[in-house]
Amino acid sequence: MAKKVLIVGGVAGGASAAARLRRLDENIEIIMFERDGYISYANCGLPYYIGDAIKEREKLLVQTPQAMKDRFQIDVRIHSEVIAVDTAKRCVTVQSKERGIYEESFDDLILSPGAKALRPGIPGIDSSHIYTLRNVPDTDKIKRVVEEKKPSSAIVIGGGFVGVEMAENLKEKGTRTAIVEAAPHILAPFDEDMVISAERELVQNGIRLFLNDGITGFSDTEHCVKVQLKSGRVLEAELVILAMGVRPDTEFLRNSGIELGERGHIKVNERLQTNIEGIYAVGDAIEGVDYVTGSKTAVALAGPANKQGRIAADNIAGIPSVFEGFLGTSIIKVFDLTVARTGANERTLKAAGINYKSVHLYPMSHASYYPGAFNISLKLLFDMEGKILGAQATGYEGVDKRIDVISTVMTLKGTTEDLTKLDLSYAPPFSSAKDPVNMAGYAAENVRKGLSHVTTWEKVYDETEEYQFLDVRNAEEYDLGHMDGSVNIPVNELRGRLDELDRNKKIILYCQVGLRGYIADRILTQKGYEVQNVSGGYLSAKDFLY
Amino acid sequence: MAKKVLIVGGVAGGASAAARLRRLDENIEIIMFERDGYISYANCGLPYYIGDAIKEREKLLVQTPQAMKDRFQIDVRIHSEVIAVDTAKRCVTVQSKERGIYEESFDDLILSPGAKALRPGIPGIDSSHIYTLRNVPDTDKIKRVVEEKKPSSAIVIGGGFVGVEMAENLKEKGTRTAIVEAAPHILAPFDEDMVISAERELVQNGIRLFLNDGITGFSDTEHCVKVQLKSGRVLEAELVILAMGVRPDTEFLRNSGIELGERGHIKVNERLQTNIEGIYAVGDAIEGVDYVTGSKTAVALAGPANKQGRIAADNIAGIPSVFEGFLGTSIIKVFDLTVARTGANERTLKAAGINYKSVHLYPMSHASYYPGAFNISLKLLFDMEGKILGAQATGYEGVDKRIDVISTVMTLKGTTEDLTKLDLSYAPPFSSAKDPVNMAGYAAENVRKGLSHVTTWEKVYDETEEYQFLDVRNAEEYDLGHMDGSVNIPVNELRGRLDELDRNKKIILYCQVGLRGYIADRILTQKGYEVQNVSGGYLSAKDFLY
Ligand SMILES: Cc1cc2nc3c(=O)[nH]c(=O)nc-3n(C[C@H](O)[C@H](O)[C@H](O)COP(=O)(O)OP(=O)(O)OC[C@H]3O[C@@H](n4cnc5c(N)ncnc54)[C@H](O)[C@@H]3O)c2cc1C
Ligand SMILES: Cc1cc2nc3c(=O)[nH]c(=O)nc-3n(C[C@H](O)[C@H](O)[C@H](O)COP(=O)(O)OP(=O)(O)OC[C@H]3O[C@@H](n4cnc5c(N)ncnc54)[C@H](O)[C@@H]3O)c2cc1C
Ligand SMILES: CC(C)(COP(=O)(O)OP(=O)(O)OC[C@H]1O[C@@H](n2cnc3c(N)ncnc32)[C@H](O)[C@@H]1OP(=O)(O)O)[C@@H](O)C(=O)NCCC(=O)NCCS
Ligand SMILES: CC(C)(COP(=O)(O)OP(=O)(O)OC[C@H]1O[C@@H](n2cnc3c(N)ncnc32)[C@H](O)[C@@H]1OP(=O)(O)O)[C@@H](O)C(=O)NCCC(=O)NCCS
């Protein structure tokens, strides 16, 4: 008799698993349960539909139950919530709008219930002006408010990916928008020095930012809601979007015997099997291994969810397939700016006790002499064995490409030396003969080989030893602004002015982006001076000090 | 005493070597000889300066002799041609504009003389209307003609990268432009099915293409030059650009004892050493190993030249460093279209006797529901062990990114399976949850695992066995145009209409791009039919048949 596979959740992970499973096996009976009325929708497009970048609502619906039936013979049951899993009896209990409560047995089960928006128990949280965004019904509600009430003001609580996208899209609709973020900075996966350009981009586009400030309560006024902040500040807006993060939607598994992690994530092995034979889990609801640090982590992103759905299907159909861990590559458009990352950030590395080095570069997105080139701010984290630990980048062009290339090297366990060897496509409109990624590799290899001695503004601030502070840019640049206490000897004059330096005192030097500083480092080191060059130079000080 | 290193050629390879060498060693005496009056210029920008995309001439000059002296203490000698190398005496003979002929001794020597434009001995080739483009003086000459004479017509001989770029840039200046190409198609590194979209883009932008037609002679008329073609056709234009390819500029080495290859390329090992101790060679002038096929090859591109210059410098300074071979990643903008590749093409693979498979996909450049997405035409070549042999792509967005990612996997000797595992950055403006590169990996892995059975239009044309020809698109698509002889059963109806198919005859089927064809393949194969699905579908037939 044909196998019977049940799937809980009909979107990224669930629908991907269903489609793949059918392609692999015409005979399996596949039933997919979805609590809501929609399957296979583009979660990631929801903010852009609200902001009108996406004009047609149907475009959000990648597949319908009927289409999944027609093409893949999937029995899609919408408005059907799985409320319990009986791992002994090997059946699930379904609460169906149409059919009431019933049981359905399975041979194999794939769990892809995703996550739900956090809604902390803050006074006033139930105000009718407060919305969360996860699925199509949520979107319809917010869209209706935005189109019908045309709110003149909105507050987004939480500066994560969804919060920032919502703020931008509300602004695009003409709504005066603010973001409130409890942490010192938005977009937690990024380090402070990298995220500041995103904050600047938001502010320059008219989004007000309230950082380092939590919410303590809400209270309704006639047309608005008042938002009380920890700092005592009170904001008011017609619309509030709660975007404080997500938690796995796994309450229905509490007593099932399926092992959950501390925060409710489903535990799986590399093959995405739970502790119960024949039960698989994928997507936002699972926890897995951090590809870089090896520790437990959870990453709520569509790429992994889709891929994991396919992997679970493969394993069920007898094709051994593994998910090796989360690299956490992610990206966001912030108005004209792109902000992207892969792997670990400094915070994660510090927490994991991993020693790392960093280089910070500002290479051009394509040949500087060809029109339309912009600086990319690129930070690479690596260790002295050459292992790449993470990368973050911001800029107006070509950011996605560089992060994808670095992520690819990391996935293949390549090294900083490998970065120097990559043969990336070059013509003036696309890159430089030495691509920014090659350049990051060079800079990192120079650190590893002891050819270059880098420090960061953060470390300079904590410096206790006495040092000479040297600015190696040219006089015009120095006059336009320099770090307090620095003396100016342009790199080209350095060889002739060595006598102005104290041979017995460490030199901390900087240029505009780090390149001339590196050359100065080379000159001085070979003359016997002890040198530290600030990676990212004066430009990164701007981000550090902002 | 300090080492003395001479460098021949002061641009991509030479200047890169010089700068790196100085950074590595303050004491080495470095002399760089350049035949022309300019060093370190942006060869790759020259066509765009002629076409006015680059407005300022100075932008082409990345470094000047004075700047190289000031920053790097390089003794740059322009208008100084090295006319001989005496490997026994370890000195070069220099013909200097200023100093006449003299000798200069060396400990180490780096050769980066580059290549020169081919100028075959065709009757009339010395016409004053005929130009080649390699360096700044060439550019100045063409620029003067274009600005002063404002030629109304131009002919570019040769449809390689430089030829196509020149044609586009002359057209941008308002010149009626034609390309004459002796081969059946332009841009030889691409396979026919991939290059056709570039040819279409040129034609649609008003460039006339004369393919499969060589030149037999030129003859001057009053203001023009007549171009006689093999076919008998005669074209006429005020300006002719010869862009027939390059050959290594190595005549001065003929009797030096430095080993040259058949076509005059300098032979080097992995460390870029020639057969003579202490003599290195880099850039367009060398031959090396094809990273994919292992055979000898020469690749005249700036990325390798710059990287090799740095590698040679490292080796001289005592840092062991190798160049592992040419992957040949390259890219060109053709008006709005991007055309890029990496690794081997079908022609190279056939020539090398390497068995390969190919998949052809048309994924969207980013999420289809987010505005501004375009199909990328992506072809992946691989073998049944999963080794990636090459990739080619064309499209209006995100082509460079996908080729760079695939090139990265190839450099790291990753497999088609690795393509499926890449965690690439996804948000709707940038990609899809399964990036086109993941998708290419899936399609290839399905072929390798025997899950999908692909063929190409080329093979269908040569098919001798009797077969059933099936179009699995929907009726509207079929009615708009289909392959002659095909019957239409939409994929969604297939399961219910199996009785219309002959169980004993092979089925060749296609859809629009290959995806539905693959699903049909899965359905039919599992029902016991023998199936072949045309990779790239009806869309690729358009390119094949054009
Ligand atoms: C606004 C927004 C923007 C986003 N943008 C991006 C982006 O740009 N890039 C990116 O990578 N990711 C993005 N994401 C995240 C991405 O959408 C998720 O990572 C992905 O959808 C997770 O897939 P999943 O299958 O685990 O869960 P989901 O796609 O959420 O699907 C889970 C489904 O299961 C259903 N369900 C839950 N419990 C049950 C039950 N007990 N019974 C039946 N059905 C149940 C739910 O109703 C839901 O429809 C975004 C998410 C949101 C909300
Ligand atoms: C118009 C044009 C567009 C291009 N576009 C691209 C592109 O988009 N992408 C890409 O990757 N590549 C491109 N290239 C190719 C790229 O420029 C070359 O691959 C690269 O410059 C090769 O570097 P090289 O150091 O070997 O030679 P070159 O950069 O050519 O330098 C060689 C120098 O050596 C000098 N020389 C030669 N012989 C002697 C001698 N005996 N004594 C003294 N000096 C000597 C020459 O005068 C020359 O200046 C383009 C080339 C051209 C001409
Ligand atoms: C659409 C959805 C149902 C998945 O369906 P799917 O059929 O697996 O995905 P696609 O339509 O992208 O097709 C992928 C398949 O086509 C194959 N394919 C794609 N192009 C092909 C081509 N030209 N030739 C042959 N095969 C091709 C791939 O190999 C893959 O098949 P496989 O998994 O068996 O290897 C699911 O991803 C979904 O619901 N998405 C929307 C929800 C979502 O992801 N939200 C979060 C992001 S917004
Ligand atoms: C410009 C040219 C002289 C090379 O000079 P270069 O100094 O090696 O190259 P760049 O200015 O790009 O600097 C690269 C160096 O800076 C370092 N660097 C770059 N950014 C850095 C940063 N932010 N911090 C520290 N170091 C940095 C790199 O590590 C590299 O040093 P290394 O080689 O010692 O590791 C040479 O490439 C040239 O002549 N180019 C024009 C000609 C040409 O290439 N034509 C063909 C293409 S159009």
PDB file of C-alpha atoms in Angstrom, chain A residues 16 20 22-27 42-45 48 53-54 59-60 62 67 69-73 165 301-304 306-307 310 314 319 322 324 326-333 337-342 368-371 400-401 403-405 407-412 414-415 418 420-430 433-435 438 442-443 445-446 449 451 491-493 495 515-516 518-519 522-523 526-527, chain B residues 16 20 22-27 42-45 48 53-54 59-60 62 67 69-73 165 301-304 306-307 310 314 319-320 322 324 326-333 337-342 368-371 400-401 403-405 407-412 414-415 418 420-430 433-435 438 442-443 445-446 449 451 491-493 495 515-516 518-519 522-523 526-527:
ATOM      1  CA  SER A  16       8.157  22.920  -0.911  1.00  0.00           C
ATOM      2  CA  ARG A  20       9.190  17.736  -4.111  1.00  0.00           C
ATOM      3  CA  ARG A  22       5.184  14.319  -5.337  1.00  0.00           C
ATOM      4  CA  ARG A  23       7.863  14.712  -7.974  1.00  0.00           C
ATOM      5  CA  LEU A  24       9.779  11.936  -6.295  1.00  0.00           C
ATOM      6  CA  ASP A  25       6.854   9.613  -5.835  1.00  0.00           C
ATOM      7  CA  GLU A  26       3.590   9.534  -7.765  1.00  0.00           C
ATOM      8  CA  ASN A  27       2.024   7.081  -5.356  1.00  0.00           C
ATOM      9  CA  ALA A  42       5.023  35.106  -0.514  1.00  0.00           C
ATOM     10  CA  ASN A  43       5.511  36.147   3.123  1.00  0.00           C
ATOM     11  CA  CYS A  44       8.524  38.120   2.054  1.00  0.00           C
ATOM     12  CA  GLY A  45       6.456  40.190  -0.324  1.00  0.00           C
ATOM     13  CA  TYR A  48       5.891  45.515  -0.360  1.00  0.00           C
ATOM     14  CA  ALA A  53       5.655  48.216  -4.763  1.00  0.00           C
ATOM     15  CA  ILE A  54       3.701  45.039  -5.459  1.00  0.00           C
ATOM     16  CA  LYS A  59       0.961  37.962  -7.102  1.00  0.00           C
ATOM     17  CA  LEU A  60       1.490  37.092  -3.446  1.00  0.00           C
ATOM     18  CA  VAL A  62       2.343  31.556  -5.519  1.00  0.00           C
ATOM     19  CA  ALA A  67      -3.359  24.414  -8.321  1.00  0.00           C
ATOM     20  CA  LYS A  69      -4.125  19.549  -6.433  1.00  0.00           C
ATOM     21  CA  ASP A  70      -4.087  19.875 -10.217  1.00  0.00           C
ATOM     22  CA  ARG A  71      -0.362  19.748 -10.634  1.00  0.00           C
ATOM     23  CA  PHE A  72       0.802  17.690  -7.709  1.00  0.00           C
ATOM     24  CA  GLN A  73      -2.206  15.712  -6.497  1.00  0.00           C
ATOM     25  CA  GLU A 165      10.680  46.882   5.717  1.00  0.00           C
ATOM     26  CA  LEU A 301      14.424  32.777   6.797  1.00  0.00           C
ATOM     27  CA  ALA A 302      12.793  31.591   3.615  1.00  0.00           C
ATOM     28  CA  GLY A 303      15.910  30.191   1.919  1.00  0.00           C
ATOM     29  CA  PRO A 304      16.584  27.597   4.622  1.00  0.00           C
ATOM     30  CA  ASN A 306      12.447  26.082   1.282  1.00  0.00           C
ATOM     31  CA  LYS A 307      15.630  24.033   1.127  1.00  0.00           C
ATOM     32  CA  ARG A 310      13.016  19.696  -0.083  1.00  0.00           C
ATOM     33  CA  ASP A 314      14.139  13.568  -0.178  1.00  0.00           C
ATOM     34  CA  ILE A 319      17.195   9.903  -1.104  1.00  0.00           C
ATOM     35  CA  VAL A 322      21.262  16.573   4.888  1.00  0.00           C
ATOM     36  CA  GLU A 324      24.514  21.021   7.308  1.00  0.00           C
ATOM     37  CA  PHE A 326      22.699  27.702   9.322  1.00  0.00           C
ATOM     38  CA  LEU A 327      25.013  30.277   7.828  1.00  0.00           C
ATOM     39  CA  GLY A 328      22.334  32.918   8.248  1.00  0.00           C
ATOM     40  CA  THR A 329      22.962  34.768   5.010  1.00  0.00           C
ATOM     41  CA  SER A 330      20.457  37.602   4.894  1.00  0.00           C
ATOM     42  CA  ILE A 331      19.819  40.853   3.133  1.00  0.00           C
ATOM     43  CA  ILE A 332      17.523  43.829   3.285  1.00  0.00           C
ATOM     44  CA  LYS A 333      16.834  46.809   1.093  1.00  0.00           C
ATOM     45  CA  LEU A 337      20.783  51.053   0.498  1.00  0.00           C
ATOM     46  CA  THR A 338      21.465  47.330   0.585  1.00  0.00           C
ATOM     47  CA  VAL A 339      22.561  45.753   3.852  1.00  0.00           C
ATOM     48  CA  ALA A 340      23.643  42.119   3.838  1.00  0.00           C
ATOM     49  CA  ARG A 341      25.576  39.609   5.839  1.00  0.00           C
ATOM     50  CA  THR A 342      26.620  35.999   6.136  1.00  0.00           C
ATOM     51  CA  SER A 368      35.735  53.746 -10.258  1.00  0.00           C
ATOM     52  CA  TYR A 369      36.233  55.349 -13.663  1.00  0.00           C
ATOM     53  CA  TYR A 370      32.996  53.918 -15.046  1.00  0.00           C
ATOM     54  CA  PRO A 371      29.873  55.877 -14.077  1.00  0.00           C
ATOM     55  CA  ASP A 400      24.332  41.109  -2.607  1.00  0.00           C
ATOM     56  CA  LYS A 401      26.898  39.750  -5.051  1.00  0.00           C
ATOM     57  CA  ILE A 403      28.011  38.593   0.270  1.00  0.00           C
ATOM     58  CA  ASP A 404      26.823  35.692  -1.888  1.00  0.00           C
ATOM     59  CA  VAL A 405      30.343  34.990  -3.076  1.00  0.00           C
ATOM     60  CA  SER A 407      28.842  32.888   1.683  1.00  0.00           C
ATOM     61  CA  THR A 408      29.678  30.425  -1.079  1.00  0.00           C
ATOM     62  CA  VAL A 409      33.293  30.251   0.014  1.00  0.00           C
ATOM     63  CA  MET A 410      32.167  29.715   3.592  1.00  0.00           C
ATOM     64  CA  THR A 411      29.739  26.956   2.642  1.00  0.00           C
ATOM     65  CA  LEU A 412      32.558  25.182   0.850  1.00  0.00           C
ATOM     66  CA  GLY A 414      37.218  27.836   1.806  1.00  0.00           C
ATOM     67  CA  THR A 415      39.725  30.190   3.422  1.00  0.00           C
ATOM     68  CA  ASP A 418      40.797  31.244  -1.400  1.00  0.00           C
ATOM     69  CA  THR A 420      42.316  35.976  -3.256  1.00  0.00           C
ATOM     70  CA  LYS A 421      42.123  33.276  -5.912  1.00  0.00           C
ATOM     71  CA  LEU A 422      38.545  33.732  -7.036  1.00  0.00           C
ATOM     72  CA  ASP A 423      38.234  34.475 -10.720  1.00  0.00           C
ATOM     73  CA  LEU A 424      35.264  36.827 -10.662  1.00  0.00           C
ATOM     74  CA  SER A 425      33.744  38.386 -13.718  1.00  0.00           C
ATOM     75  CA  TYR A 426      35.262  41.728 -14.571  1.00  0.00           C
ATOM     76  CA  ALA A 427      34.351  44.451 -17.016  1.00  0.00           C
ATOM     77  CA  PRO A 428      34.134  48.092 -15.903  1.00  0.00           C
ATOM     78  CA  PRO A 429      30.334  48.181 -15.378  1.00  0.00           C
ATOM     79  CA  PHE A 430      30.433  45.179 -13.042  1.00  0.00           C
ATOM     80  CA  ALA A 433      40.084  43.596 -11.917  1.00  0.00           C
ATOM     81  CA  LYS A 434      40.569  42.816  -8.254  1.00  0.00           C
ATOM     82  CA  ASP A 435      37.027  42.375  -7.039  1.00  0.00           C
ATOM     83  CA  ASN A 438      39.572  39.449  -3.698  1.00  0.00           C
ATOM     84  CA  TYR A 442      44.275  40.235   0.329  1.00  0.00           C
ATOM     85  CA  ALA A 443      43.707  42.405   3.357  1.00  0.00           C
ATOM     86  CA  GLU A 445      45.915  37.402   4.244  1.00  0.00           C
ATOM     87  CA  ASN A 446      48.174  40.364   4.978  1.00  0.00           C
ATOM     88  CA  LYS A 449      50.963  36.716   7.355  1.00  0.00           C
ATOM     89  CA  LEU A 451      52.397  41.918   6.824  1.00  0.00           C
ATOM     90  CA  VAL A 491      52.082  58.528   3.216  1.00  0.00           C
ATOM     91  CA  ASN A 492      54.084  59.717   0.218  1.00  0.00           C
ATOM     92  CA  GLU A 493      56.254  61.907   2.477  1.00  0.00           C
ATOM     93  CA  ARG A 495      60.030  57.897   3.986  1.00  0.00           C
ATOM     94  CA  LEU A 515      44.718  51.369   2.120  1.00  0.00           C
ATOM     95  CA  ARG A 516      47.269  54.151   2.505  1.00  0.00           C
ATOM     96  CA  TYR A 518      48.484  49.784   5.128  1.00  0.00           C
ATOM     97  CA  ILE A 519      51.205  51.164   2.874  1.00  0.00           C
ATOM     98  CA  ARG A 522      54.555  48.487   5.498  1.00  0.00           C
ATOM     99  CA  ILE A 523      57.044  51.344   5.281  1.00  0.00           C
ATOM    100  CA  GLN A 526      60.214  47.618   7.785  1.00  0.00           C
ATOM    101  CA  LYS A 527      62.008  50.563   9.386  1.00  0.00           C
TER     102      LYS A 527
ATOM    103  CA  SER B  16      50.522  45.435  -9.902  1.00  0.00           C
ATOM    104  CA  ARG B  20      53.118  44.727  -4.336  1.00  0.00           C
ATOM    105  CA  ARG B  22      57.480  47.567  -2.867  1.00  0.00           C
ATOM    106  CA  ARG B  23      54.958  46.890  -0.130  1.00  0.00           C
ATOM    107  CA  LEU B  24      56.750  43.648   0.591  1.00  0.00           C
ATOM    108  CA  ASP B  25      60.234  45.083   0.518  1.00  0.00           C
ATOM    109  CA  GLU B  26      61.327  48.676   1.030  1.00  0.00           C
ATOM    110  CA  ASN B  27      64.854  47.967  -0.090  1.00  0.00           C
ATOM    111  CA  ALA B  42      42.471  51.371 -17.575  1.00  0.00           C
ATOM    112  CA  ASN B  43      42.584  49.413 -20.833  1.00  0.00           C
ATOM    113  CA  CYS B  44      39.128  48.125 -20.073  1.00  0.00           C
ATOM    114  CA  GLY B  45      37.745  51.633 -19.930  1.00  0.00           C
ATOM    115  CA  TYR B  48      33.763  53.686 -22.853  1.00  0.00           C
ATOM    116  CA  ALA B  53      30.301  56.967 -20.852  1.00  0.00           C
ATOM    117  CA  ILE B  54      33.603  57.951 -19.262  1.00  0.00           C
ATOM    118  CA  LYS B  59      40.118  58.898 -15.135  1.00  0.00           C
ATOM    119  CA  LEU B  60      41.724  56.311 -17.398  1.00  0.00           C
ATOM    120  CA  VAL B  62      45.050  55.059 -12.603  1.00  0.00           C
ATOM    121  CA  ALA B  67      52.728  58.957  -8.457  1.00  0.00           C
ATOM    122  CA  LYS B  69      57.619  57.152  -7.670  1.00  0.00           C
ATOM    123  CA  ASP B  70      56.129  59.170  -4.828  1.00  0.00           C
ATOM    124  CA  ARG B  71      54.219  56.371  -3.245  1.00  0.00           C
ATOM    125  CA  PHE B  72      56.214  53.299  -4.137  1.00  0.00           C
ATOM    126  CA  GLN B  73      59.700  54.506  -5.018  1.00  0.00           C
ATOM    127  CA  GLU B 165      32.221  47.098 -26.846  1.00  0.00           C
ATOM    128  CA  LEU B 301      41.947  39.349 -19.158  1.00  0.00           C
ATOM    129  CA  ALA B 302      42.699  41.945 -16.530  1.00  0.00           C
ATOM    130  CA  GLY B 303      41.698  39.909 -13.479  1.00  0.00           C
ATOM    131  CA  PRO B 304      44.300  37.197 -14.045  1.00  0.00           C
ATOM    132  CA  ASN B 306      46.532  41.796 -11.931  1.00  0.00           C
ATOM    133  CA  LYS B 307      46.508  38.716  -9.741  1.00  0.00           C
ATOM    134  CA  ARG B 310      50.916  40.151  -7.342  1.00  0.00           C
ATOM    135  CA  ASP B 314      55.210  37.481  -3.730  1.00  0.00           C
ATOM    136  CA  ILE B 319      56.291  34.421  -0.117  1.00  0.00           C
ATOM    137  CA  PRO B 320      55.490  31.224  -2.019  1.00  0.00           C
ATOM    138  CA  VAL B 322      50.840  30.027  -7.041  1.00  0.00           C
ATOM    139  CA  GLU B 324      46.414  27.500 -10.244  1.00  0.00           C
ATOM    140  CA  PHE B 326      42.624  29.887 -15.887  1.00  0.00           C
ATOM    141  CA  LEU B 327      38.908  29.572 -15.295  1.00  0.00           C
ATOM    142  CA  GLY B 328      38.284  32.284 -17.874  1.00  0.00           C
ATOM    143  CA  THR B 329      35.445  34.009 -16.070  1.00  0.00           C
ATOM    144  CA  SER B 330      34.410  36.923 -18.247  1.00  0.00           C
ATOM    145  CA  ILE B 331      31.574  39.329 -18.758  1.00  0.00           C
ATOM    146  CA  ILE B 332      30.410  41.961 -21.153  1.00  0.00           C
ATOM    147  CA  LYS B 333      27.664  44.545 -21.194  1.00  0.00           C
ATOM    148  CA  LEU B 337      22.066  42.960 -21.666  1.00  0.00           C
ATOM    149  CA  THR B 338      24.727  41.264 -19.578  1.00  0.00           C
ATOM    150  CA  VAL B 339      26.497  38.224 -20.987  1.00  0.00           C
ATOM    151  CA  ALA B 340      28.848  36.277 -18.740  1.00  0.00           C
ATOM    152  CA  ARG B 341      30.536  32.935 -18.410  1.00  0.00           C
ATOM    153  CA  THR B 342      32.974  30.876 -16.423  1.00  0.00           C
ATOM    154  CA  SER B 368       8.870  37.385  -9.717  1.00  0.00           C
ATOM    155  CA  TYR B 369       6.246  39.230  -7.706  1.00  0.00           C
ATOM    156  CA  TYR B 370       8.588  42.112  -6.917  1.00  0.00           C
ATOM    157  CA  PRO B 371       8.912  44.706  -9.700  1.00  0.00           C
ATOM    158  CA  ASP B 400      27.230  38.779 -12.894  1.00  0.00           C
ATOM    159  CA  LYS B 401      26.225  37.579  -9.427  1.00  0.00           C
ATOM    160  CA  ILE B 403      28.306  33.577 -12.684  1.00  0.00           C
ATOM    161  CA  ASP B 404      30.525  34.787  -9.852  1.00  0.00           C
ATOM    162  CA  VAL B 405      28.922  32.377  -7.420  1.00  0.00           C
ATOM    163  CA  SER B 407      32.899  30.484 -10.578  1.00  0.00           C
ATOM    164  CA  THR B 408      33.557  30.519  -6.837  1.00  0.00           C
ATOM    165  CA  VAL B 409      32.218  26.993  -6.450  1.00  0.00           C
ATOM    166  CA  MET B 410      34.374  25.876  -9.378  1.00  0.00           C
ATOM    167  CA  THR B 411      37.494  27.489  -7.961  1.00  0.00           C
ATOM    168  CA  LEU B 412      36.912  25.640  -4.712  1.00  0.00           C
ATOM    169  CA  GLY B 414      32.723  22.223  -5.366  1.00  0.00           C
ATOM    170  CA  THR B 415      30.107  20.061  -7.056  1.00  0.00           C
ATOM    171  CA  ASP B 418      27.171  22.026  -3.431  1.00  0.00           C
ATOM    172  CA  THR B 420      22.021  23.189  -3.949  1.00  0.00           C
ATOM    173  CA  LYS B 421      23.439  23.919  -0.499  1.00  0.00           C
ATOM    174  CA  LEU B 422      24.513  27.509  -0.994  1.00  0.00           C
ATOM    175  CA  ASP B 423      22.895  29.893   1.434  1.00  0.00           C
ATOM    176  CA  LEU B 424      22.527  32.938  -0.790  1.00  0.00           C
ATOM    177  CA  SER B 425      21.073  36.214   0.343  1.00  0.00           C
ATOM    178  CA  TYR B 426      17.353  36.451  -0.235  1.00  0.00           C
ATOM    179  CA  ALA B 427      14.860  39.248  -0.011  1.00  0.00           C
ATOM    180  CA  PRO B 428      12.403  39.929  -2.846  1.00  0.00           C
ATOM    181  CA  PRO B 429      14.427  42.717  -4.533  1.00  0.00           C
ATOM    182  CA  PHE B 430      17.529  40.537  -4.788  1.00  0.00           C
ATOM    183  CA  ALA B 433      14.277  31.763  -1.744  1.00  0.00           C
ATOM    184  CA  LYS B 434      15.833  29.228  -4.083  1.00  0.00           C
ATOM    185  CA  ASP B 435      18.351  31.298  -5.963  1.00  0.00           C
ATOM    186  CA  ASN B 438      20.475  26.646  -6.271  1.00  0.00           C
ATOM    187  CA  TYR B 442      18.757  21.029  -8.356  1.00  0.00           C
ATOM    188  CA  ALA B 443      18.274  20.552 -12.067  1.00  0.00           C
ATOM    189  CA  GLU B 445      21.449  16.835  -9.461  1.00  0.00           C
ATOM    190  CA  ASN B 446      18.166  15.526 -10.829  1.00  0.00           C
ATOM    191  CA  LYS B 449      20.448  10.964  -9.940  1.00  0.00           C
ATOM    192  CA  LEU B 451      15.367  11.652 -11.737  1.00  0.00           C
ATOM    193  CA  VAL B 491       1.062  18.720 -17.547  1.00  0.00           C
ATOM    194  CA  ASN B 492      -1.868  19.031 -15.141  1.00  0.00           C
ATOM    195  CA  GLU B 493      -4.006  16.774 -17.367  1.00  0.00           C
ATOM    196  CA  ARG B 495      -2.224  11.771 -15.281  1.00  0.00           C
ATOM    197  CA  LEU B 515      10.170  23.050 -15.382  1.00  0.00           C
ATOM    198  CA  ARG B 516       6.770  21.649 -16.289  1.00  0.00           C
ATOM    199  CA  TYR B 518      10.495  18.004 -15.715  1.00  0.00           C
ATOM    200  CA  ILE B 519       7.298  17.404 -13.766  1.00  0.00           C
ATOM    201  CA  ARG B 522       8.595  12.572 -13.375  1.00  0.00           C
ATOM    202  CA  ILE B 523       4.967  11.547 -13.867  1.00  0.00           C
ATOM    203  CA  GLN B 526       7.134   6.583 -12.908  1.00  0.00           C
ATOM    204  CA  LYS B 527       4.376   5.191 -15.113  1.00  0.00           C
TER     205      LYS B 527
END
